[in-house]
Coordinates of C-alpha atoms in Angstrom, one line a residue:
M110 CA -4.2 10.6 -10.7
E111 CA -7.3 12.1 -12.3
L112 CA -8.8 15.6 -11.8
V113 CA -12.4 15.3 -10.6
S114 CA -13.2 19.0 -10.1
K115 CA -11.5 22.4 -10.2
T116 CA -12.9 25.6 -8.8
H117 CA -11.5 29.2 -8.6
C118 CA -11.4 30.2 -4.9
F119 CA -9.7 33.3 -3.3
D120 CA -7.6 33.7 -6.5
G121 CA -6.4 30.1 -6.0
T122 CA -7.8 26.8 -7.0
Q123 CA -9.8 24.2 -5.0
C124 CA -9.4 20.8 -6.7
Q125 CA -10.5 17.3 -6.1
Y126 CA -8.5 14.4 -7.4
S127 CA -8.9 10.6 -7.5
H128 CA -6.0 8.1 -7.5
R129 CA -5.3 4.5 -7.0
S130 CA -3.9 3.8 -3.5
E131 CA -1.5 0.9 -3.4
V132 CA -1.5 1.1 0.4
L133 CA -5.2 0.9 0.7
D134 CA -5.8 -1.2 -2.4
C135 CA -8.7 0.9 -3.6
D136 CA -9.4 4.2 -5.4
M137 CA -9.2 7.2 -3.2
R138 CA -10.1 10.9 -3.4
F139 CA -8.5 13.9 -1.8
S140 CA -9.0 17.7 -2.0
I141 CA -6.3 20.3 -2.4
F142 CA -6.3 24.1 -2.2
L143 CA -3.5 25.8 -4.1
P144 CA -3.0 29.5 -3.5
S145 CA -2.5 31.7 -6.6
Q146 CA 1.2 32.0 -5.9
A147 CA 1.5 28.2 -6.4
E148 CA 1.3 28.8 -10.2
K149 CA 4.8 30.3 -10.0
D150 CA 8.0 28.4 -9.8
Q151 CA 8.1 28.1 -6.0
Q152 CA 7.5 25.4 -3.4
F153 CA 4.9 25.9 -0.7
P154 CA 4.4 24.3 2.7
V155 CA 1.4 22.0 3.3
L156 CA -1.2 21.7 6.0
Y157 CA -2.7 18.2 6.1
W158 CA -6.2 18.2 7.4
L159 CA -7.7 15.0 8.8
S160 CA -11.5 14.9 9.1
G161 CA -13.8 13.2 11.6
L162 CA -16.3 10.4 11.7
T163 CA -18.7 10.1 8.6
C164 CA -16.8 12.8 6.8
T165 CA -15.1 12.8 3.3
D166 CA -12.5 15.1 1.9
E167 CA -15.4 17.6 1.0
N168 CA -16.6 18.6 4.5
F169 CA -13.6 20.7 5.4
S170 CA -13.2 22.1 1.9
Q171 CA -16.8 23.3 1.8
K172 CA -17.5 24.2 5.4
A173 CA -14.4 25.5 7.2
G174 CA -13.7 28.6 5.2
A175 CA -10.0 27.9 5.4
Q176 CA -9.1 28.9 1.9
R177 CA -9.1 32.7 2.5
M178 CA -6.4 32.5 5.1
A179 CA -4.4 29.8 3.3
A180 CA -4.4 32.0 0.3
E181 CA -3.2 35.0 2.3
L182 CA -0.4 33.0 4.0
G183 CA 0.7 31.0 1.0
I184 CA -0.1 27.5 2.5
V185 CA -1.4 24.6 0.5
L186 CA -4.2 22.6 2.1
V187 CA -4.5 18.8 1.5
I188 CA -7.6 17.1 2.7
P189 CA -7.7 13.3 2.4
D190 CA -10.8 11.1 2.8
T191 CA -11.3 9.4 6.2
S192 CA -11.2 5.7 5.2
P193 CA -10.8 3.4 2.2
R194 CA -13.7 3.3 -0.2
G195 CA -15.2 0.8 -2.7
D196 CA -17.4 -2.2 -3.1
D197 CA -14.7 -4.6 -2.0
V198 CA -13.9 -2.6 1.2
A199 CA -15.2 -4.0 4.5
D200 CA -17.9 -1.9 6.2
D201 CA -20.1 -1.9 9.3
A202 CA -23.7 -0.7 9.9
G203 CA -22.6 1.7 12.6
Y204 CA -21.4 5.2 11.7
D205 CA -18.4 4.8 14.0
L206 CA -16.8 1.8 12.3
G207 CA -15.8 1.0 8.7
K208 CA -16.2 3.4 5.8
G209 CA -15.9 7.0 7.0
A210 CA -14.3 5.8 10.3
G211 CA -10.8 4.6 9.5
F212 CA -9.3 6.1 12.7
Y213 CA -6.0 6.6 11.0
V214 CA -4.5 3.3 12.1
N215 CA -3.2 0.2 10.3
A216 CA -5.7 -2.6 10.9
T217 CA -4.3 -6.0 11.9
Q218 CA -7.6 -7.8 12.1
T219 CA -10.0 -9.5 9.6
P220 CA -11.9 -8.2 7.6
W221 CA -10.3 -4.8 8.0
K222 CA -6.6 -5.6 7.4
P223 CA -6.5 -5.6 3.6
H224 CA -7.7 -2.0 3.1
Y225 CA -7.7 -0.1 6.4
R226 CA -4.2 1.2 6.5
M227 CA -4.9 4.9 6.9
Y228 CA -1.8 5.5 9.0
D229 CA 0.5 4.5 6.2
Y230 CA -1.6 6.4 3.7
I231 CA -1.4 9.6 5.7
V232 CA 2.2 9.3 6.8
D233 CA 3.8 8.0 3.6
E234 CA 1.8 7.4 0.5
L235 CA -0.3 10.6 0.2
P236 CA 2.6 13.1 1.0
A237 CA 4.8 11.3 -1.6
L238 CA 2.0 11.7 -4.2
I239 CA 1.5 15.4 -3.3
E240 CA 5.2 16.2 -3.3
E241 CA 5.6 14.5 -6.7
N242 CA 2.7 16.3 -8.4
F243 CA 2.3 19.7 -6.9
P244 CA 4.6 22.7 -6.2
V245 CA 5.1 22.0 -2.5
S246 CA 8.0 21.6 -0.2
Q247 CA 8.6 19.0 2.5
R248 CA 7.6 21.4 5.2
R249 CA 4.4 19.9 6.6
A250 CA 2.0 20.6 9.4
I251 CA -1.0 18.5 10.4
S252 CA -4.4 19.3 11.9
G253 CA -7.8 17.7 12.2
H254 CA -11.2 17.4 13.9
S255 CA -12.6 14.8 16.3
M256 CA -11.4 11.4 14.9
G257 CA -9.2 13.5 12.7
G258 CA -7.9 15.4 15.6
H259 CA -7.0 12.1 17.2
G260 CA -5.2 11.2 13.9
A261 CA -3.3 14.5 13.7
L262 CA -2.1 14.3 17.3
T263 CA -1.0 10.7 17.2
I264 CA 0.6 10.8 13.8
A265 CA 2.5 13.9 14.7
L266 CA 3.6 12.5 18.1
K267 CA 4.9 9.4 16.3
N268 CA 6.5 11.2 13.5
P269 CA 7.8 14.6 14.8
E270 CA 10.5 14.8 12.2
R271 CA 7.9 15.0 9.5
F272 CA 5.9 18.0 10.8
T273 CA 6.6 21.5 12.0
S274 CA 3.5 21.7 14.2
V275 CA 0.2 20.0 15.1
S276 CA -3.2 21.2 16.0
A277 CA -6.6 19.8 16.6
F278 CA -10.3 20.8 17.1
S279 CA -12.3 18.7 19.5
P280 CA -9.9 15.7 19.3
I281 CA -10.5 12.2 20.7
C282 CA -7.7 12.6 23.2
N283 CA -7.9 9.2 25.0
P284 CA -9.4 6.7 22.6
I285 CA -8.4 3.7 24.7
A286 CA -10.8 4.9 27.3
C287 CA -13.8 6.1 25.4
P288 CA -16.6 4.2 23.5
W289 CA -15.6 5.4 20.0
G290 CA -12.0 4.4 20.5
E291 CA -12.7 1.1 22.3
K292 CA -15.1 0.0 19.5
A293 CA -12.8 0.9 16.7
F294 CA -9.5 -0.3 18.2
A295 CA -11.0 -3.7 19.2
A296 CA -12.2 -4.2 15.6
Y297 CA -9.1 -2.9 13.8
L298 CA -6.3 -3.8 16.2
G299 CA -7.7 -6.8 18.2
E300 CA -8.3 -7.3 21.9
D301 CA -4.7 -6.8 23.1
R302 CA -5.1 -3.4 24.6
S303 CA -1.4 -2.9 24.8
T304 CA -1.3 -2.4 21.0
W305 CA -3.9 0.4 21.3
E306 CA -1.6 2.6 23.2
E307 CA 0.4 3.4 20.0
H308 CA -2.6 5.3 18.8
D309 CA -3.6 7.2 21.9
A310 CA -2.4 10.8 22.2
S311 CA -2.6 10.8 26.0
V312 CA -0.2 7.9 26.1
L313 CA 2.1 9.0 23.3
I314 CA 2.6 12.5 24.7
G315 CA 4.2 10.9 27.8
R316 CA 6.7 9.1 25.6
A317 CA 7.6 11.9 23.3
V318 CA 11.2 12.9 23.1
E319 CA 10.8 15.7 20.6
K320 CA 8.2 18.3 21.5
L321 CA 6.3 19.8 18.5
P322 CA 4.3 23.0 18.9
M323 CA 0.8 21.8 19.7
L324 CA -2.6 23.7 19.8
V325 CA -5.9 22.1 20.8
S326 CA -9.2 23.9 20.6
Q327 CA -12.3 22.6 22.4
G328 CA -15.9 23.9 22.6
E329 CA -17.4 23.9 26.1
E330 CA -20.8 23.0 24.7
D331 CA -19.5 20.0 22.7
Q332 CA -22.0 17.1 23.2
F333 CA -19.2 14.6 23.1
L334 CA -16.8 16.4 25.5
E335 CA -17.0 14.3 28.6
Q336 CA -17.7 10.8 27.3
Q337 CA -15.7 10.7 24.0
L338 CA -13.1 13.4 23.8
K339 CA -11.5 13.6 27.3
P340 CA -9.1 16.6 26.8
N341 CA -8.4 16.5 30.5
A342 CA -6.6 13.2 30.0
L343 CA -4.3 14.8 27.4
K344 CA -3.8 17.9 29.6
A345 CA -2.8 15.7 32.6
A346 CA -0.4 13.6 30.6
A347 CA 1.2 16.7 29.0
E348 CA 1.7 18.3 32.3
A349 CA 3.3 15.1 33.8
A350 CA 5.6 14.9 30.8
G351 CA 6.4 18.6 30.6
Y352 CA 5.0 18.8 27.1
P353 CA 4.0 22.4 26.3
V354 CA 0.6 21.8 24.7
K355 CA -1.8 24.8 24.5
I356 CA -5.4 23.6 25.2
E357 CA -8.0 26.4 24.7
Y358 CA -11.7 26.0 25.8
H359 CA -14.3 28.2 24.0
A360 CA -17.6 28.9 25.7
G361 CA -20.7 28.3 23.7
Y362 CA -19.2 26.3 20.9
D363 CA -20.2 22.7 20.0
H364 CA -18.7 19.9 17.9
S365 CA -19.8 21.3 14.5
Y366 CA -18.0 22.9 11.6
F367 CA -19.3 26.2 12.9
F368 CA -16.8 25.9 15.6
I369 CA -14.0 25.0 13.2
A370 CA -14.9 28.0 10.9
S371 CA -14.8 30.3 13.9
F372 CA -11.2 29.5 14.8
I373 CA -9.6 28.1 11.7
E374 CA -7.8 31.4 11.1
Q375 CA -6.1 31.1 14.5
H376 CA -5.0 27.6 13.7
L377 CA -3.6 28.5 10.2
R378 CA -1.7 31.5 11.7
F379 CA -0.4 29.2 14.4
H380 CA 1.0 26.7 11.8
A381 CA 2.3 29.6 9.6
D382 CA 4.6 30.6 12.4
Y383 CA 6.4 27.3 12.0
L384 CA 5.7 26.3 8.3
L385 CA 7.0 29.7 7.0
A386 CA 9.9 30.1 9.5
H387 CA 13.4 30.2 8.0

């Protein structure tokens, strides 16, 4: 693991690291914010943030303004990249497939299978790396935006023992029934749609045995709301399953990081109630 950059921020440090990923078989970068208290001999809880289509680890770090509240609460922020990277990694001309569009699944199809294993990277490899090298505990929460909101919801629903809570901004709630999800899942997972259900929050929420605290924020002026995001599918599935998800709609807000910056404090405080509970 190599330090790429280090910046003082709200009395803490905002860093970017590169490392060799065995799971993805390529070099990866992630960003991490460490509050000032992390310099002491303590272990701090972690919020993992999963970003959306076309993003890297830098979008959330630079645009969301999350560090101020993370510093106040004593929470470490870990922001991975959204896909494998490198000259040998398969790609596509479209923005919604390939590099920058890993969809947080383990690909089973050629040419994606050798590198596109973002599910295993987020669930296992990256947390192990973080917990080995930084003053953090095994208390983890997960959040994300758009494609990353899809990733946060599905990973949490499939691994509730690993997280205290989950939240999402403008998540792709029903990817098996929207153009973004259909394109990506057909490429990464193949044409057998039954395999897609393992990565659809609106399906998984109906199968969940353990019910994690869940918060979803959605802008009412989001240009992708009806065709791509489909929060009503998640709401209906949650109500049918008796899963207490809180879905909040916000008038006037779109799909951008201005929306995230407006409500990131609420999400961090939501997670703090569970991450910091004793």
